[in-house]
Coordinates of C-alpha atoms and ligand atoms in Angstrom, one line a residue:
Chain A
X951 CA 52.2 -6.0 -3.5
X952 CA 55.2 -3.3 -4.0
X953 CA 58.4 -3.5 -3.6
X954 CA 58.0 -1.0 -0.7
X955 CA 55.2 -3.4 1.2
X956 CA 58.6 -5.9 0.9
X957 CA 60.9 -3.3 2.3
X958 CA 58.7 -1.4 4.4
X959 CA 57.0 -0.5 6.0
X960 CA 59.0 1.8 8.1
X961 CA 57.5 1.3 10.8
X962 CA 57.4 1.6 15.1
X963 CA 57.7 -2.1 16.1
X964 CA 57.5 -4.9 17.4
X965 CA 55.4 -6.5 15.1
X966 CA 54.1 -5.6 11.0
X967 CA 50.9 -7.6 11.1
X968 CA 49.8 -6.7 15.2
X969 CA 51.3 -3.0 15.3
X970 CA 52.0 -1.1 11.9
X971 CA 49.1 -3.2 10.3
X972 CA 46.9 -2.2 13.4
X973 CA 47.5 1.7 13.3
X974 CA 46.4 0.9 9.3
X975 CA 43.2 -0.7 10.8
X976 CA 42.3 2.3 13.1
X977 CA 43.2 4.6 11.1
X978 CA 41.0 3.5 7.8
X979 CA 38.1 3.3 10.5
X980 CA 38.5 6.5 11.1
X981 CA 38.1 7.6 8.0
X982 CA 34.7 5.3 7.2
X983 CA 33.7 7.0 10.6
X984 CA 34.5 10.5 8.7
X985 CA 34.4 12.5 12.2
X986 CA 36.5 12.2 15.2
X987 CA 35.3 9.1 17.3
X988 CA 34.7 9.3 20.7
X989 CA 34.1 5.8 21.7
X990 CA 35.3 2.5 20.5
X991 CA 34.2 -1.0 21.3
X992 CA 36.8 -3.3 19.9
X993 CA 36.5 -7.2 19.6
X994 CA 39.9 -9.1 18.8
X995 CA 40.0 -12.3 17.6
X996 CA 42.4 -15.1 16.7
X997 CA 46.3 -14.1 17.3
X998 CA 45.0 -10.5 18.1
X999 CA 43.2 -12.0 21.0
X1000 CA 45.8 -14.8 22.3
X1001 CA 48.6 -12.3 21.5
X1002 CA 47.4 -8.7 20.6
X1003 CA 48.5 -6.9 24.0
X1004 CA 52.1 -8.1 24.0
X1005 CA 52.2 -6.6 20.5
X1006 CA 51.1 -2.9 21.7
X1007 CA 47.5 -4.4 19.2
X1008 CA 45.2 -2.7 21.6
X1009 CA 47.3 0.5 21.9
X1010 CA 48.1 0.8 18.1
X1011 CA 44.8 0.5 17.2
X1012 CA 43.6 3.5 19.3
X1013 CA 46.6 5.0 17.5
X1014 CA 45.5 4.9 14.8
X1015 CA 41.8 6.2 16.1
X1016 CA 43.8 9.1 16.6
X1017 CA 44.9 9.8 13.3
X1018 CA 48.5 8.6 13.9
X1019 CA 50.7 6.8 11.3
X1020 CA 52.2 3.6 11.8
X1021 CA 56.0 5.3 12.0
X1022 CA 54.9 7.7 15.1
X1023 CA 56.9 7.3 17.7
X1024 CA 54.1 8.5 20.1
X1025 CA 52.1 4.7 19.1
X1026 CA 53.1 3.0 23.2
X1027 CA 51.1 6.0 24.8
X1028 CA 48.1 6.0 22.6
X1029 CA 46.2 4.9 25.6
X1030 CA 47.1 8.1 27.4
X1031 CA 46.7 10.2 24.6
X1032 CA 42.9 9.0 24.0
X1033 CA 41.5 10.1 27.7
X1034 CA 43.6 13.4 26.7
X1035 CA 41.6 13.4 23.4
X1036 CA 38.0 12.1 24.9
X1037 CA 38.2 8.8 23.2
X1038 CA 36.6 6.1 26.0
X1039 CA 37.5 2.7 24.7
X1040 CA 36.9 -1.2 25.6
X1041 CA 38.7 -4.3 24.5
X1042 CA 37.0 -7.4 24.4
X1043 CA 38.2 -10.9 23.1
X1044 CA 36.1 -12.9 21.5
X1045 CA 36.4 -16.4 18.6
X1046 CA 34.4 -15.0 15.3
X1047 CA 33.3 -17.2 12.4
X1048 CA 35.6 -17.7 9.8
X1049 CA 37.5 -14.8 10.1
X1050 CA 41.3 -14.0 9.6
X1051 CA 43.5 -15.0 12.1
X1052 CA 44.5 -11.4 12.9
X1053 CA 40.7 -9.7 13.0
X1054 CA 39.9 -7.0 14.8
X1055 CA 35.9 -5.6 14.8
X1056 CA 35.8 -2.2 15.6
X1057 CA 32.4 -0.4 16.4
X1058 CA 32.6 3.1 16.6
X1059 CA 30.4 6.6 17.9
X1060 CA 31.9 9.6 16.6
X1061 CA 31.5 13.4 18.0
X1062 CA 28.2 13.7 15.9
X1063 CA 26.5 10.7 16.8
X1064 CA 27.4 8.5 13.2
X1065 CA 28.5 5.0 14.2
X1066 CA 30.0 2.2 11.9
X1067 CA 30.9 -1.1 12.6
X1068 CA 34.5 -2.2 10.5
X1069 CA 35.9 -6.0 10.5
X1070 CA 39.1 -5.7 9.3
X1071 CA 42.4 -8.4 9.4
X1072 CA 46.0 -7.7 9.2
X1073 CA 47.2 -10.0 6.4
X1074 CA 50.8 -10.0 7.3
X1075 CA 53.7 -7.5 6.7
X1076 CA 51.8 -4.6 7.5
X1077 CA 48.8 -4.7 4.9
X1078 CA 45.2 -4.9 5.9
X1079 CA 41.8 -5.9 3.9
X1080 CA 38.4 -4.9 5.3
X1081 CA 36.5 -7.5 5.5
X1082 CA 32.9 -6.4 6.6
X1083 CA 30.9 -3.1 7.0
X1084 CA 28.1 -2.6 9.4
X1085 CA 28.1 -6.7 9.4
X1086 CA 28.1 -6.6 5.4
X1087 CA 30.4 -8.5 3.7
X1088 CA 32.9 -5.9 2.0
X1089 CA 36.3 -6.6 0.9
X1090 CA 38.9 -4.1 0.0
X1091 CA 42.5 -2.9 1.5
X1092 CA 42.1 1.0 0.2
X1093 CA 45.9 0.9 -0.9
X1094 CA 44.0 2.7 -4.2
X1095 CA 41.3 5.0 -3.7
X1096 CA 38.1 3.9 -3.1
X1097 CA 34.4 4.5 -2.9
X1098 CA 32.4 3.0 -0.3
X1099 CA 28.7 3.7 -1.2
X1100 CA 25.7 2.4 0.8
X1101 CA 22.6 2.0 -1.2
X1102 CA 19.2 0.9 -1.5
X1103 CA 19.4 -2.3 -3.1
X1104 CA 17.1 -1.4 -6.3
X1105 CA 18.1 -1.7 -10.3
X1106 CA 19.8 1.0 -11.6
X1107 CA 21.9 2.1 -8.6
X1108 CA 25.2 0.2 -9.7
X1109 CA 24.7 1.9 -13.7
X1110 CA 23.8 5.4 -11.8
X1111 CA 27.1 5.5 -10.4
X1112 CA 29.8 3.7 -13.2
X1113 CA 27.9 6.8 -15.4
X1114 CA 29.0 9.2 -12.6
X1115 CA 32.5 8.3 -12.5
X1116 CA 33.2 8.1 -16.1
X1117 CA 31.6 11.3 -17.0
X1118 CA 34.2 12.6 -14.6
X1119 CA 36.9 10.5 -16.8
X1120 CA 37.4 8.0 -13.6
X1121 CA 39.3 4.5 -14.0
X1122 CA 37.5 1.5 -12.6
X1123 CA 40.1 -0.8 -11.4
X1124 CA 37.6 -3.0 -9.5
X1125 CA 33.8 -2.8 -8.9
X1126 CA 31.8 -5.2 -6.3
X1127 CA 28.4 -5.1 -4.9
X1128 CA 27.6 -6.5 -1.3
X1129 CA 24.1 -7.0 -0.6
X1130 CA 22.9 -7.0 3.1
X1131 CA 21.1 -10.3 4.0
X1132 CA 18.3 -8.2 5.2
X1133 CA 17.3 -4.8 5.2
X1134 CA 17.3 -3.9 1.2
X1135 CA 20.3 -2.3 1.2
X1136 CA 23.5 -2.8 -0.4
X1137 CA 27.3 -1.5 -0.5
X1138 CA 29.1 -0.9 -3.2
X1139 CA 32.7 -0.7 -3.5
X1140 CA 34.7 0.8 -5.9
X1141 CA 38.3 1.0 -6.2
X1142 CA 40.1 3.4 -9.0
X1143 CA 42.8 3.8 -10.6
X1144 CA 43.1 7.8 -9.9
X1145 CA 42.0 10.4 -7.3
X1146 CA 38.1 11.4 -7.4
X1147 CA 37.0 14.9 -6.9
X1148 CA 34.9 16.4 -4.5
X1149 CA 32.5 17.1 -6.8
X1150 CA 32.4 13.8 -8.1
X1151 CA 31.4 12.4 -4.8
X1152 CA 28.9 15.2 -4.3
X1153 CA 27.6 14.0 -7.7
X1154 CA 27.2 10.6 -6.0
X1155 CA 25.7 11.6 -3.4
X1156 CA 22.8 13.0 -5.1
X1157 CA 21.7 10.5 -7.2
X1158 CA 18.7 7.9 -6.5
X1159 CA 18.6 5.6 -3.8
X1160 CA 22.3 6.5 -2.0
X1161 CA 22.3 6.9 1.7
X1162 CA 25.8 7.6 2.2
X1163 CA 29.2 7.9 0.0
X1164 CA 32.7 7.7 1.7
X1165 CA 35.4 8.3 0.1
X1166 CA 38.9 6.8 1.2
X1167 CA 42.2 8.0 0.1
X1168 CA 45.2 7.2 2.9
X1169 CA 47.9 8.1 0.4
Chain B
X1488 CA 54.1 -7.1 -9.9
X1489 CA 54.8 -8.8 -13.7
X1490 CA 56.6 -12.1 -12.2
X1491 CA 55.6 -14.4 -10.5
X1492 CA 58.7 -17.0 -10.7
X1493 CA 62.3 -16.2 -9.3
X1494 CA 63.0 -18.1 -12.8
X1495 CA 60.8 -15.5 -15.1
X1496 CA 63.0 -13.0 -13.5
X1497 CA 65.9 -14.7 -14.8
X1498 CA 64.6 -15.2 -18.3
X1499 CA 63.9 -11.4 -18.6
X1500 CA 67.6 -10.9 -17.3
X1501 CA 68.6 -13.4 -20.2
X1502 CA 66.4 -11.9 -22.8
X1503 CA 67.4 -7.9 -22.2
X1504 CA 70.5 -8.1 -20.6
X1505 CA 69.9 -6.5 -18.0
X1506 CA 70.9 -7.4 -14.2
X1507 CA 68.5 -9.2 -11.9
X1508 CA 68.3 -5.5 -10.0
X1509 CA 66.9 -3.5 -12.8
X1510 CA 64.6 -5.9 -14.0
X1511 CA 63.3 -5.3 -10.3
X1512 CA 63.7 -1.5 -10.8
X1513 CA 61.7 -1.4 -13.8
X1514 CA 59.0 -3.1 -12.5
X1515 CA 58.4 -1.1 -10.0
X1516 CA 58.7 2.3 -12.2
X1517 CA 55.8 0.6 -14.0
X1518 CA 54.0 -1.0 -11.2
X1519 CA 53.7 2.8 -9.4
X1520 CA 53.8 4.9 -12.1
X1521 CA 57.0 6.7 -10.7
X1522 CA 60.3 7.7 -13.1
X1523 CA 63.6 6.2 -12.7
X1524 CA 64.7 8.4 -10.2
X1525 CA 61.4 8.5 -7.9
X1526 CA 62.0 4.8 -7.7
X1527 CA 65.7 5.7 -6.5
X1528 CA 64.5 8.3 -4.4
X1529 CA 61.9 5.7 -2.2
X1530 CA 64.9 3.0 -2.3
X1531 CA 67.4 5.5 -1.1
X1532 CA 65.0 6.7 1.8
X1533 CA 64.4 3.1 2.7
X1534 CA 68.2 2.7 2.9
X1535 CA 68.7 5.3 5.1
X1536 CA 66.6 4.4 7.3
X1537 CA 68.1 1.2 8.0
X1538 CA 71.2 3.2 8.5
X1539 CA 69.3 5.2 11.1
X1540 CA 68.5 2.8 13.2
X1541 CA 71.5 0.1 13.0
X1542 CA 72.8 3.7 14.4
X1543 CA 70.5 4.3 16.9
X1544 CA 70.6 1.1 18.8
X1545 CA 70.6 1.8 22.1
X1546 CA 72.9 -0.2 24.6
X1547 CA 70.9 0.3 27.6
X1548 CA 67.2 -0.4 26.4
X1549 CA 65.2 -3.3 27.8
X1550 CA 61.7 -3.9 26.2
X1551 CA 59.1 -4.0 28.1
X1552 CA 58.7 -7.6 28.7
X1553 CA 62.4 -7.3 30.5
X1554 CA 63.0 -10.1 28.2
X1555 CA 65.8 -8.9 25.7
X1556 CA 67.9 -6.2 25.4
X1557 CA 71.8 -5.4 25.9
X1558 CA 72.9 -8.8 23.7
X1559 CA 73.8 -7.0 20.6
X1560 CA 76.3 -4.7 22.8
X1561 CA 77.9 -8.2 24.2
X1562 CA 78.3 -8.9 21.0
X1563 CA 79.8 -6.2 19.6
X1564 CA 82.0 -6.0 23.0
X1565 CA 83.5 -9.3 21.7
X1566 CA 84.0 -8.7 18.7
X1567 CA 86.1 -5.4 19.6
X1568 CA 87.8 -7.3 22.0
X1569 CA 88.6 -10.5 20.3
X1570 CA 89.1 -9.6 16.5
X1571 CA 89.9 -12.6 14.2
X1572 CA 90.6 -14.7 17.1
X1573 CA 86.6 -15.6 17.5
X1574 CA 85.0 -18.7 15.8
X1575 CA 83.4 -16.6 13.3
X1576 CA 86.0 -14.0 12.6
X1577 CA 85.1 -10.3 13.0
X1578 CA 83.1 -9.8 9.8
X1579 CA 80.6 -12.2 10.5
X1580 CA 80.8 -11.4 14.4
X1581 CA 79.6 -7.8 13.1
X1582 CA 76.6 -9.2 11.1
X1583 CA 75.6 -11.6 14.4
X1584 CA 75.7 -8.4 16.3
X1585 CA 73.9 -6.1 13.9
X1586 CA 71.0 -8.9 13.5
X1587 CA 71.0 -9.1 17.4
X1588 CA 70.9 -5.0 17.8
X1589 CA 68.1 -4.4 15.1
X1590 CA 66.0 -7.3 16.6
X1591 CA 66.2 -5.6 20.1
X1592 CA 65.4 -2.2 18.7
X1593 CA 62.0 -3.6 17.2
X1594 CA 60.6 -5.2 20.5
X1595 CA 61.9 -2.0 22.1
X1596 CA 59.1 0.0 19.9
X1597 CA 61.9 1.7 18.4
X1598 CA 61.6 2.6 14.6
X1599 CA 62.5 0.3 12.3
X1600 CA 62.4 -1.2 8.4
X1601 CA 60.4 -3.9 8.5
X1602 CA 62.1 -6.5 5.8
X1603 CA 60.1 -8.2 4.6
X1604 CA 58.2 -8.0 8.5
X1605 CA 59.4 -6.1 11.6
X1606 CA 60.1 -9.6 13.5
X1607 CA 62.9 -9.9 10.6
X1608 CA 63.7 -6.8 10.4
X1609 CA 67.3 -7.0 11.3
X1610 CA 68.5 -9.8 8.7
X1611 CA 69.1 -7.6 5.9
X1612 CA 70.4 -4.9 7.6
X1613 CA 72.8 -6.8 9.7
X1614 CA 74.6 -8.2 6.3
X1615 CA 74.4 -4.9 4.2
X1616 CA 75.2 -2.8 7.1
X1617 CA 78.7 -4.3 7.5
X1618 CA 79.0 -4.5 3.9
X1619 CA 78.8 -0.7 3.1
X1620 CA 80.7 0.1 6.0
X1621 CA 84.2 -2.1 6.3
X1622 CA 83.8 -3.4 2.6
X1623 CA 84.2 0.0 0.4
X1624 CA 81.4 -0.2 -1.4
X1625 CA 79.2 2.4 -2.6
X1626 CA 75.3 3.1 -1.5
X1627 CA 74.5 2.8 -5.5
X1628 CA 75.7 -0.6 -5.0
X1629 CA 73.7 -1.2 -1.9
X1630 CA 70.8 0.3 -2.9
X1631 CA 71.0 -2.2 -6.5
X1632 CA 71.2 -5.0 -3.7
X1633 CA 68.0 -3.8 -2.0
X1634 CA 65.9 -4.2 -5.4
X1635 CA 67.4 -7.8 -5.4
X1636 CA 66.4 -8.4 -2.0
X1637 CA 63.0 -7.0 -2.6
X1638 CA 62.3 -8.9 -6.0
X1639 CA 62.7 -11.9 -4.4
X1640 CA 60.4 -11.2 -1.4
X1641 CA 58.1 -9.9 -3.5
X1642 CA 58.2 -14.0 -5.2
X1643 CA 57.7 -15.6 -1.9
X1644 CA 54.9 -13.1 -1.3
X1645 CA 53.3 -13.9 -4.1
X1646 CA 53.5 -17.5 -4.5
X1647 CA 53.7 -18.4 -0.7
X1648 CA 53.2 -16.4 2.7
X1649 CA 55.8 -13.4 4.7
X1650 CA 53.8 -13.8 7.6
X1651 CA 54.4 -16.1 10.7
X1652 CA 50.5 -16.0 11.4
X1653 CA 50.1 -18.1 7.8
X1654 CA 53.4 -19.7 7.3
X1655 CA 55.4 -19.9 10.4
X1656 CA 59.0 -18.0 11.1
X1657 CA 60.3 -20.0 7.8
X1658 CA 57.9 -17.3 5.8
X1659 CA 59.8 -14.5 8.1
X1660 CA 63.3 -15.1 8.9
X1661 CA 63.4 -17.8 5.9
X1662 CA 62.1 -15.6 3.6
X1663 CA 64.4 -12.9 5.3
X1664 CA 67.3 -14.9 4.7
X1665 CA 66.4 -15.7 0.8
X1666 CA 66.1 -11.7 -0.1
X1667 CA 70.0 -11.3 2.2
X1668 CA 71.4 -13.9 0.6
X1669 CA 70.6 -12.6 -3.4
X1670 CA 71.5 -9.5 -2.0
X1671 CA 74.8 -10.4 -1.3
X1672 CA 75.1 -12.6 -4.2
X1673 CA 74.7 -9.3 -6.2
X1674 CA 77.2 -7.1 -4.0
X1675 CA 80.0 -10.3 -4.6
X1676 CA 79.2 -10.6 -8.2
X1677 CA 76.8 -12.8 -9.1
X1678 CA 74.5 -13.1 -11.8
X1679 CA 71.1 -13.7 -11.8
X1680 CA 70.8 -17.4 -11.5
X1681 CA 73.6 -17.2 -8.7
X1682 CA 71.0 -14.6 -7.0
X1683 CA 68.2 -17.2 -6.9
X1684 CA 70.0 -20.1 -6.3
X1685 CA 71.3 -18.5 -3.4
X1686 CA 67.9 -17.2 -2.3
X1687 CA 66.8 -21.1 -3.0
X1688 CA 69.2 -22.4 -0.8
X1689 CA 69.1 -20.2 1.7
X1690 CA 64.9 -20.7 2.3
X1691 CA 65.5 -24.3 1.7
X1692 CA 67.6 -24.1 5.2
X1693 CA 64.9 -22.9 7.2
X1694 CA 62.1 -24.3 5.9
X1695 CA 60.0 -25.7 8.3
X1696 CA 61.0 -23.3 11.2
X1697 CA 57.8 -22.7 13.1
X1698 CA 56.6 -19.5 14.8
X1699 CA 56.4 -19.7 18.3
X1700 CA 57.0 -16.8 20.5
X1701 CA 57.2 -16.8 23.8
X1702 CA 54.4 -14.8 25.5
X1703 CA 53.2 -13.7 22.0
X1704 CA 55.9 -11.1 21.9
X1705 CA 58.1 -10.5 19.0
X1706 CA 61.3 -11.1 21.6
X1707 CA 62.3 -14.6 21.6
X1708 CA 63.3 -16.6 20.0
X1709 CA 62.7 -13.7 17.0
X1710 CA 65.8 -11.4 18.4
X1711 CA 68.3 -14.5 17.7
X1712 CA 66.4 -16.3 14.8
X1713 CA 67.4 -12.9 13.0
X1714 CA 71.1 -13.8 13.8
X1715 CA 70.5 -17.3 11.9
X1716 CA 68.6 -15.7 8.9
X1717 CA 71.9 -13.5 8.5
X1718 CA 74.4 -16.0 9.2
X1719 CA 72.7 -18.5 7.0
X1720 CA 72.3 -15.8 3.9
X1721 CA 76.4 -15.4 3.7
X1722 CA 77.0 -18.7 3.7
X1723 CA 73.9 -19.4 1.1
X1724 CA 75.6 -16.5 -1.0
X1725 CA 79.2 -17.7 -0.5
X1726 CA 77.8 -21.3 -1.7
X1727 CA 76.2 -19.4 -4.8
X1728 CA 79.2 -17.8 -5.7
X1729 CA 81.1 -20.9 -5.5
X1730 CA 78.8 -22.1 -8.1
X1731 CA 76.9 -24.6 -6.0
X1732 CA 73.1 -24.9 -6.9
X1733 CA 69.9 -25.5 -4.7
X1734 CA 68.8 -29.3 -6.5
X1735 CA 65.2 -28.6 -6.2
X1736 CA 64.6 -25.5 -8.2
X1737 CA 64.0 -22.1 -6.5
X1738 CA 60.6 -21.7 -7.3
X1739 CA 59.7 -25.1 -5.9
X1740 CA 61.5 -24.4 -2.9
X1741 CA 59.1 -21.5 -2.0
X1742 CA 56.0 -23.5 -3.4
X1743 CA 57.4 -26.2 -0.8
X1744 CA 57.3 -23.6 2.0
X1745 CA 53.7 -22.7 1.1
X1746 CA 52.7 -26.1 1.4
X1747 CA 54.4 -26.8 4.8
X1748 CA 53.2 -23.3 5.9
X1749 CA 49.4 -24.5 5.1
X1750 CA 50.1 -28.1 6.7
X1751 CA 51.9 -26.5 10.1
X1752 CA 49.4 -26.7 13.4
X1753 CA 48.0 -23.4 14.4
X1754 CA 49.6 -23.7 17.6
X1755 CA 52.9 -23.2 16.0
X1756 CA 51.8 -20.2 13.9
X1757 CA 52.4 -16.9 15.8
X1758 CA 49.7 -17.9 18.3
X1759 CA 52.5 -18.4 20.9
X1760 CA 50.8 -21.9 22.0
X1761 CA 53.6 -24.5 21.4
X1762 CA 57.2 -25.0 20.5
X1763 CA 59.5 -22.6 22.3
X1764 CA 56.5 -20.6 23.4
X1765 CA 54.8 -24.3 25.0
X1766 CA 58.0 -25.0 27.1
X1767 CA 57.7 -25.0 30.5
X1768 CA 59.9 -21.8 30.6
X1769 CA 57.6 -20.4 27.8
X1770 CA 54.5 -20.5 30.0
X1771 CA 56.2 -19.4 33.0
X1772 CA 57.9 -16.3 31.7
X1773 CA 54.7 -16.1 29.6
X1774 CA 52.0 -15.9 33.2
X1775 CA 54.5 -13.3 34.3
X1776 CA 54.2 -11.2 31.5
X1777 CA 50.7 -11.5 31.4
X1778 CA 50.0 -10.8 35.0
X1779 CA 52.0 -7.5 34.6
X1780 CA 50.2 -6.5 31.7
X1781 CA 46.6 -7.0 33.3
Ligands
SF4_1500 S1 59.1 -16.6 15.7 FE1 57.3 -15.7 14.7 S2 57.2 -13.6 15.5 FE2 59.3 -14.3 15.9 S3 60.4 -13.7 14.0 FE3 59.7 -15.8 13.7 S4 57.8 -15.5 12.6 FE4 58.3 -13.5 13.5

C-alpha cells in the first residue's frame, strides 16, 4: 500500500470501499470482459447488499462498466448513462460463502457475445482484489500489470509461459496457478514488475494448450 | 512500504538524521520508482485538491438522503459572528467547521480526498486547512506534514485495518485522527517521537468507536465523527508538544485496535445494524430512506 492509497484516492464520494472501490470493480471487469458489455447481472453481498444503494454501489459499479474513473463527476447518473449506452443491467442480493464483506459478483455479455463471470471485494480505502474468475479461485488487485491466462490444465503450460516472458526480459513479481475443480482447465496469473508488449501477449497466445490471454494494465 | 512499526520509523530518523517526513518521502521515491520531485509533484497535487474542495463547499447542498447538509455554514456563521468569545475560540471553531464542511461535501457525491477513507475525509483537511491559511505557513511545510500523516496511516494499514467494514470508525476517524495529529506535531515542531506519540494518543482516544451508520449512508454520525477526529488530533498534538507520552507504546496502540476491530460484532461494522444505526430513530429515518430509494 502507497502512500497515495493513504491519501487518496481522490475520489467522488460518499464512500472509498462502496463507491471509488466499486468504479475499480467495474471497471477491471471491463477489461477481463475486453469489449464493451452490454448486459450485467450483478449479485451483492455482505455490506454491498445491506448497504450498497445508499452508497451510489449499484450505480458506481455500472460506472465503472462504462469505462469511468472513480474521480468522474458523472458516477450518480451512471444509471442513465447505461440505457443511453445499451448496457441492460440487474441487481440482485444475495449471502455467498466465505466471501469478503464487500463482494460483488459480476457476470457479464459483451457486444460480441464473450461472457466472464468476476468476484471481486472492495478491501477498504478504495482498493479491490479479485477474488474468482468464471467461479475459479483467482486472487489478484491488478495495481501491477498482470496476466490472466486460461489454460488447459496439462504439464508444461506454466514453463511455456515464465520462458515467454523472460525471453521478452519480463520481471515476475508474483506467479500463481488456479486449477478449476472440474473441467481441466486452469488460470494462471501473473503479475510483473513492468509493462508487457503486445507482442509478448501474442506470443502467449500462441503457445500450447492457452484458450485465452488478457492482459490488464489500469495505470 | 519498508516499516512496519511507527517505532522503526523513529529509529531510521535516529540513525540518518533525517526528519520523520523524509524518511516517509524516501520510501515512497523507492517504493514507486519516482525521483524526488515526482514524489513532490503527486503530494502537491493531493494538496491541492484538498484545497479545492475545502473551497468548493457548497452552503446550500443537501445529500440525497436530506439527512445533512448546511451544518458547516452554521458553523462557520458562528464563528464569524462570535470570534474568541466561543467555547472553543475561533481557531479551533474553524477546524470543527472545516471537518463538518468536507464531511457534507463527501455524502453530497462531491469530489473529495479520501484520508485515509472518504467517510474521514475531512479530518486532515479541516486541521491543515486552517493551518496554511491564518497560521503563515508555507505549502512546503504542509506538504512535509502530509508525508507524516501518510507514514503513519500507512502503519495502521499495515499492522491493523482503515476500513470501518473490518475495524469499525476507530480504523477511520481513529486512524484519521492519528495521521492529523503527527501532522501537526510536525507543523508545531516536533520530532519524531513527538509525531508518534501524538499519533498514539490520539488513536488510543477513539479506540473502540464502532461503525454504525444510519441507513448505511456515509451521513451520520460520519459528518460529525470527523469534527471529533480533528478536535481530538490538536489536542493529541498539543499533549505531544508538551512532552506528554501515550504509556502504552504506539505500536501497541494500533496492534490493540486490530484486536478490538477483529473482536467488534458485525452489526457494528459498517453494516448499519446496531449502535446509532439500531436506534429507534436509526430505523425510522433508515425505512424512509429505503422506501425512497426503491
Ligand atoms: S461511522 Fe463508519 S462509515 Fe461513518 S465515518 Fe465512521 S467508519 Fe466511516
Amino acid at each position: 500500500m502507497n502512500i497515495f492509497d493513504i491519501l487518496g484516492p481522490i475520489m467522488v464520494g460518499p464512500s472509498s470501499s462502496h463507491t471509488a472501490g466499486a468504479v475499480k470493480i467495474g471497471n477491471i471487469s471491463l477489461k477481463l470482459l475486453q469489449e464493451k458489455p452490454v448486459r450485467a447481472d450483478i449479485i451483492l453481498h455482505g455490506s454491498f447488499a445491506t448497504t450498497g444503494s445508499g452508497h451510489g454501489t449499484d450505480r458506481a459499479l455500472i460506472a465503472g462498466l462504462l469505462g469511468m474513473q472513480p474521480d468522474d463527476m458523472r458516477i450518480p447518473d451512471s444509471f442513465q448513462l447505461a440505457k443511453r449506452e445499451g448496457l441492460e443491467f440487474t441487481f440482485t442480493n444475495k449471502t455467498l460463502k466465505n466471501a469478503h464483506p464487500n463482494t460483488a459478483v459480476l457476470s457479464l455479455t459483451g457486444e460480441t457475445g464473450h461472457t466472464i463471470e468476476v468476484q471481486a471485494a472492495s478491501i477498504g480505502g478504495g482498493r479491490v482484489e479479485i477474488h474468482k474468475l468464471d467461479g475459479v479461485d483467482a486472487f489478484f488487485s491488478a495495481e501491477k500489470p498482470t496476466l490472466i491466462i486460461y489454460n488447459l490444465d496439462r504439464r508444461g503450460s506454466v514453463s511455456d509461459v515464465a520462458s515467454v516472458l523472460s525471453l521478452n526480459h519480463i520481471n515476475i513479481a508474483n506467479m500463481h496457478l488456479y486449477r478449476a475443480k472440474k473441467g481441466g482447465f486452469a488460470v494462471m496469473v501473473i503479475e510483473m514488475d513492468q509493462e508487457i508488449s503486445q507482442y509478448a501477449v501474442q506470443l502467449l497466445e500462441g503457445l500450447d494448450g492457452i484458450q485465452k490471454v488478457v492482459y490488464l494494465n489500469m495505470e | 512500504m519498508a516499516f512496519e512499526a511507527l517505532q522503526e520509523i523513529v529509529f531510521a530518523c535516529e540513525q540518518t538524521k533525517k526528519a520523520f517526513w523524509q524518511v516517509i518521502m524516501e520510501d515512497d521515491m523507492t517504493e514507486r520508482e519516482v525521483s524526488r520531485d515526482g514524489s513532490m509533484a503527486q503530494m502537491k497535487y493531493t494538496w491541492d485538491a484538498m484545497l479545492q474542495s475545502a473551497s468548493g463547499y457548497d452552503r446550500s447542498l443537501k445529500s440525497k438522503s436530506g439527512l445533512v447538509g448546511g451544518d458547516g455554514a452554521k458553523m462557520e456563521d458562528y464563528y464569524k459572528e462570535k470570534g474568541s468569545e466561543s467555547l472553543c475560540g475561533e481557531y479551533v471553531d474553524r477546524v470543527i467547521a472545516g471537518a463538518l464542511q468536507m464531511g457534507e461535501s463527501n455524502a453530497c457525491m462531491k469530489r473529495i480526498v479520501a484520508a485515509p477513507t472518504a467517510g474521514a475525509c475531512g479530518v486532515l483537511p479541516a486541521v491543515l486547512v486552517p493551518y496554511y491559511t491564518t497560521r503563515g505557513c508555507g505549502e512546503g511545510k504542509i506538504l512535509e506534514a502530509l508525508y507524516t500523516a501518510a507514514g503513519i496511516g500507512q502503519i495502521i494499514a499495515t499492522r491493523a485495518s482503515i476500513s470501518g467494514a473490518a475495524g469499525g470508525c476507530q480504523a477511520e476517524i481513529g486512524s484519521a485522527s492519528a495521521m492529523a495529529a503527527g501532522a501537526l506535531v510536525h507543523l508545531q515542531g516536533g520530532n519524531a517521537q513527538q509525531i508518534i506519540q501524538a499519533a498514539g494518543m490520539a488513536l488510543k482516544n477513539l479506540l473502540g468507536l464502532v461503525c454504525d451508520p444510519v441507513a448505511g449512508l456515509v451521513e451520520v454520525p460520519c459528518v460529525k465523527r470527523n469534527v471529533i477526529g480533528a478536535v481530538n488530533a490538536l489536542s493529541s498534538a498539543d499533549m505531544a508538544m508538551a512532552g506528554i507520552t501515550s504509556r502504552i507504546p504506539p505500536d501497541q496502540v494500533i496492534d490493540a485496535m486490530r484486536e478490538i476491530g477483529e473482536r467488534m460484532d458485525p452489526a457494528f461494522r459498517e453494516t448499519a445494524q446496531g449502535g446509532l444505526a439500531g436506534t429507534a430513530a436509526g430505523m425510522e429515518i433508515a425505512g424512509r430512506i429505503l422506501s425512497r430509494f426503491i
